[in-house]
PDB file of C-alpha atoms in Angstrom:
ATOM      1  CA  MET A  92     113.357 149.056 194.539  1.00  0.00           C
ATOM      2  CA  SER A  93     116.280 151.577 194.609  1.00  0.00           C
ATOM      3  CA  ALA A  94     116.781 152.456 190.780  1.00  0.00           C
ATOM      4  CA  LEU A  95     117.032 155.917 190.370  1.00  0.00           C
ATOM      5  CA  ARG A  96     116.442 158.051 187.235  1.00  0.00           C
ATOM      6  CA  GLY A  97     117.722 161.793 188.390  1.00  0.00           C
ATOM      7  CA  PRO A  98     116.128 162.382 191.662  1.00  0.00           C
ATOM      8  CA  ALA A  99     113.178 159.952 190.965  1.00  0.00           C
ATOM      9  CA  GLN A 100     113.172 156.575 192.446  1.00  0.00           C
ATOM     10  CA  ALA A 101     111.579 153.484 190.908  1.00  0.00           C
ATOM     11  CA  VAL A 102     108.468 152.114 192.506  1.00  0.00           C
ATOM     12  CA  ASP A 103     108.025 148.361 193.022  1.00  0.00           C
ATOM     13  CA  THR A 104     105.409 147.465 190.449  1.00  0.00           C
ATOM     14  CA  THR A 105     105.643 143.399 190.817  1.00  0.00           C
ATOM     15  CA  ARG A 106     101.974 143.536 192.229  1.00  0.00           C
ATOM     16  CA  ILE A 107     100.918 144.700 188.870  1.00  0.00           C
ATOM     17  CA  ARG A 108     101.954 141.302 187.450  1.00  0.00           C
ATOM     18  CA  MET A 109     103.637 142.549 184.194  1.00  0.00           C
ATOM     19  CA  PRO A 110     107.288 142.010 183.391  1.00  0.00           C
ATOM     20  CA  VAL A 111     109.736 144.731 183.600  1.00  0.00           C
ATOM     21  CA  PRO A 112     110.325 146.738 181.410  1.00  0.00           C
ATOM     22  CA  LEU A 113     106.596 146.651 180.336  1.00  0.00           C
ATOM     23  CA  THR A 114     105.671 147.994 183.749  1.00  0.00           C
ATOM     24  CA  THR A 115     107.851 150.673 185.501  1.00  0.00           C
ATOM     25  CA  ALA A 116     106.978 153.516 187.660  1.00  0.00           C
ATOM     26  CA  TYR A 117     108.973 156.357 189.150  1.00  0.00           C
ATOM     27  CA  ALA A 118     108.183 158.426 192.397  1.00  0.00           C
ATOM     28  CA  VAL A 119     109.463 162.098 191.793  1.00  0.00           C
ATOM     29  CA  PRO A 120     110.295 163.529 195.382  1.00  0.00           C
ATOM     30  CA  ALA A 121     109.098 167.030 196.475  1.00  0.00           C
ATOM     31  CA  GLY A 122     111.062 169.900 195.421  1.00  0.00           C
ATOM     32  CA  SER A 123     112.350 168.106 192.188  1.00  0.00           C
ATOM     33  CA  ARG A 124     112.132 170.005 189.023  1.00  0.00           C
ATOM     34  CA  VAL A 125     109.819 168.306 186.277  1.00  0.00           C
ATOM     35  CA  VAL A 126     110.180 169.153 182.689  1.00  0.00           C
ATOM     36  CA  PHE A 127     107.563 168.280 180.229  1.00  0.00           C
ATOM     37  CA  PHE A 128     108.480 167.905 176.466  1.00  0.00           C
ATOM     38  CA  SER A 129     105.677 168.254 173.965  1.00  0.00           C
ATOM     39  CA  GLY A 130     105.639 166.032 170.888  1.00  0.00           C
ATOM     40  CA  LEU A 131     108.837 166.551 169.185  1.00  0.00           C
ATOM     41  CA  THR A 132     109.555 165.676 165.548  1.00  0.00           C
ATOM     42  CA  ALA A 133     112.604 165.596 163.548  1.00  0.00           C
ATOM     43  CA  LYS A 134     112.765 169.016 162.133  1.00  0.00           C
ATOM     44  CA  ASP A 135     115.729 171.356 161.687  1.00  0.00           C
ATOM     45  CA  ALA A 136     115.963 174.843 162.375  1.00  0.00           C
ATOM     46  CA  GLU A 137     114.628 175.842 159.194  1.00  0.00           C
ATOM     47  CA  GLY A 138     111.567 173.495 159.618  1.00  0.00           C
ATOM     48  CA  ALA A 139     112.585 170.938 157.082  1.00  0.00           C
ATOM     49  CA  THR A 140     112.217 167.148 157.861  1.00  0.00           C
ATOM     50  CA  VAL A 141     115.535 165.433 159.029  1.00  0.00           C
ATOM     51  CA  ALA A 142     116.047 162.079 157.588  1.00  0.00           C
ATOM     52  CA  PRO A 143     112.872 161.550 155.651  1.00  0.00           C
ATOM     53  CA  GLY A 144     111.983 157.951 155.216  1.00  0.00           C
ATOM     54  CA  ASP A 145     114.433 156.828 158.266  1.00  0.00           C
ATOM     55  CA  ALA A 146     112.604 156.195 161.696  1.00  0.00           C
ATOM     56  CA  ALA A 147     115.633 155.502 163.390  1.00  0.00           C
ATOM     57  CA  ALA A 148     117.422 158.632 162.324  1.00  0.00           C
ATOM     58  CA  GLN A 149     114.299 160.533 163.271  1.00  0.00           C
ATOM     59  CA  ALA A 150     114.267 159.228 166.711  1.00  0.00           C
ATOM     60  CA  GLU A 151     117.992 160.011 167.198  1.00  0.00           C
ATOM     61  CA  HIS A 152     117.396 163.401 166.156  1.00  0.00           C
ATOM     62  CA  ILE A 153     114.503 163.925 168.543  1.00  0.00           C
ATOM     63  CA  LEU A 154     116.407 162.303 171.412  1.00  0.00           C
ATOM     64  CA  ASP A 155     119.367 164.632 170.649  1.00  0.00           C
ATOM     65  CA  GLY A 156     117.163 167.581 170.997  1.00  0.00           C
ATOM     66  CA  ILE A 157     115.669 166.340 174.267  1.00  0.00           C
ATOM     67  CA  GLU A 158     119.433 165.725 175.492  1.00  0.00           C
ATOM     68  CA  ASP A 159     120.506 169.161 174.389  1.00  0.00           C
ATOM     69  CA  ALA A 160     117.723 171.026 176.051  1.00  0.00           C
ATOM     70  CA  LEU A 161     117.972 168.843 179.446  1.00  0.00           C
ATOM     71  CA  GLY A 162     121.814 169.700 179.239  1.00  0.00           C
ATOM     72  CA  GLN A 163     121.238 173.316 179.163  1.00  0.00           C
ATOM     73  CA  ILE A 164     119.487 173.084 182.660  1.00  0.00           C
ATOM     74  CA  GLY A 165     121.997 170.589 184.163  1.00  0.00           C
ATOM     75  CA  GLY A 166     120.321 167.373 183.159  1.00  0.00           C
ATOM     76  CA  SER A 167     120.791 164.532 180.806  1.00  0.00           C
ATOM     77  CA  LEU A 168     118.682 161.690 179.170  1.00  0.00           C
ATOM     78  CA  GLU A 169     119.234 159.797 182.442  1.00  0.00           C
ATOM     79  CA  ASN A 170     116.735 162.364 183.911  1.00  0.00           C
ATOM     80  CA  VAL A 171     114.005 160.989 181.616  1.00  0.00           C
ATOM     81  CA  ILE A 172     111.320 159.126 183.560  1.00  0.00           C
ATOM     82  CA  LYS A 173     108.621 158.787 180.860  1.00  0.00           C
ATOM     83  CA  LEU A 174     108.629 158.719 177.173  1.00  0.00           C
ATOM     84  CA  THR A 175     105.553 158.762 174.733  1.00  0.00           C
ATOM     85  CA  VAL A 176     106.427 157.539 171.334  1.00  0.00           C
ATOM     86  CA  TYR A 177     104.159 157.947 168.355  1.00  0.00           C
ATOM     87  CA  LEU A 178     104.853 156.061 165.105  1.00  0.00           C
ATOM     88  CA  GLN A 179     103.177 156.161 161.666  1.00  0.00           C
ATOM     89  CA  ASP A 180     104.074 152.574 161.037  1.00  0.00           C
ATOM     90  CA  ARG A 181     104.169 149.688 163.295  1.00  0.00           C
ATOM     91  CA  ALA A 182     107.296 148.110 161.428  1.00  0.00           C
ATOM     92  CA  ASP A 183     109.143 151.041 162.710  1.00  0.00           C
ATOM     93  CA  GLY A 184     108.848 149.894 166.389  1.00  0.00           C
ATOM     94  CA  PRO A 185     111.935 147.518 166.709  1.00  0.00           C
ATOM     95  CA  VAL A 186     114.290 150.174 165.177  1.00  0.00           C
ATOM     96  CA  VAL A 187     112.959 153.188 167.162  1.00  0.00           C
ATOM     97  CA  GLY A 188     113.103 150.859 170.181  1.00  0.00           C
ATOM     98  CA  ARG A 189     116.811 149.740 169.489  1.00  0.00           C
ATOM     99  CA  VAL A 190     117.582 153.551 169.241  1.00  0.00           C
ATOM    100  CA  ARG A 191     115.790 154.277 172.504  1.00  0.00           C
ATOM    101  CA  GLY A 192     117.626 151.371 174.218  1.00  0.00           C
ATOM    102  CA  GLN A 193     121.066 152.739 173.035  1.00  0.00           C
ATOM    103  CA  ARG A 194     120.519 156.140 174.301  1.00  0.00           C
ATOM    104  CA  PHE A 195     119.889 155.609 177.820  1.00  0.00           C
ATOM    105  CA  SER A 196     123.020 154.180 179.627  1.00  0.00           C
ATOM    106  CA  SER A 197     120.738 152.966 182.728  1.00  0.00           C
ATOM    107  CA  GLY A 198     118.288 151.361 180.381  1.00  0.00           C
ATOM    108  CA  PRO A 199     115.428 153.064 178.711  1.00  0.00           C
ATOM    109  CA  PRO A 200     112.743 154.828 180.998  1.00  0.00           C
ATOM    110  CA  PRO A 201     109.171 153.841 181.086  1.00  0.00           C
ATOM    111  CA  ALA A 202     107.557 154.246 177.609  1.00  0.00           C
ATOM    112  CA  SER A 203     104.224 153.912 175.686  1.00  0.00           C
ATOM    113  CA  THR A 204     104.475 153.468 171.861  1.00  0.00           C
ATOM    114  CA  MET A 205     101.549 154.174 169.810  1.00  0.00           C
ATOM    115  CA  VAL A 206     100.854 153.763 166.190  1.00  0.00           C
ATOM    116  CA  VAL A 207      98.725 156.613 164.642  1.00  0.00           C
ATOM    117  CA  ALA A 208      97.283 157.056 161.296  1.00  0.00           C
ATOM    118  CA  GLN A 209      99.289 160.157 160.618  1.00  0.00           C
ATOM    119  CA  LEU A 210     101.505 162.796 162.485  1.00  0.00           C
ATOM    120  CA  MET A 211     101.349 166.412 161.220  1.00  0.00           C
ATOM    121  CA  SER A 212     103.478 166.167 158.422  1.00  0.00           C
ATOM    122  CA  ASP A 213     103.645 163.286 155.966  1.00  0.00           C
ATOM    123  CA  ASP A 214     107.441 162.712 156.234  1.00  0.00           C
ATOM    124  CA  GLN A 215     107.544 162.672 159.976  1.00  0.00           C
ATOM    125  CA  LEU A 216     107.645 158.754 161.055  1.00  0.00           C
ATOM    126  CA  VAL A 217     108.248 159.512 164.676  1.00  0.00           C
ATOM    127  CA  GLU A 218     107.017 161.901 167.302  1.00  0.00           C
ATOM    128  CA  ILE A 219     108.318 161.696 170.900  1.00  0.00           C
ATOM    129  CA  GLU A 220     106.931 163.399 174.283  1.00  0.00           C
ATOM    130  CA  ALA A 221     109.067 163.171 177.291  1.00  0.00           C
ATOM    131  CA  ILE A 222     108.839 163.955 180.987  1.00  0.00           C
ATOM    132  CA  ALA A 223     111.980 164.315 183.103  1.00  0.00           C
ATOM    133  CA  ALA A 224     112.902 164.923 186.717  1.00  0.00           C
ATOM    134  CA  LEU A 225     115.767 167.005 187.789  1.00  0.00           C
ATOM    135  CA  PRO A 226     117.163 167.802 191.429  1.00  0.00           C
ATOM    136  CA  THR A 227     116.479 171.233 192.421  1.00  0.00           C
TER     137      THR A 227
END
């Protein structure tokens, strides 16, 4: 496979016998910069929740923050090689998945989505962790 996300190259996962995009993997070459984003939620600069009750808008806000942070160091969302998405409600999975699919022009990166009993704030519907690989 030759698909790239930043400097990372897709690994052939056909032997795992699960369909893409359910199973994808990327190898990060030595010397690349790897950036880890801890669980981000939809909060504004004052700590107030953005878009209470709207999981899609919260996911957009979080991805905007990741995109902005990566842009500051010469990257973009296309450098994201892994997402972990936490949802309070399984019913929000499809709308958050659509947002994810729309935000990555080359297709969404590998992702795990989990439904959790509760995030740290009752009005938070989505939390996202990300890993990105950038060239040096």
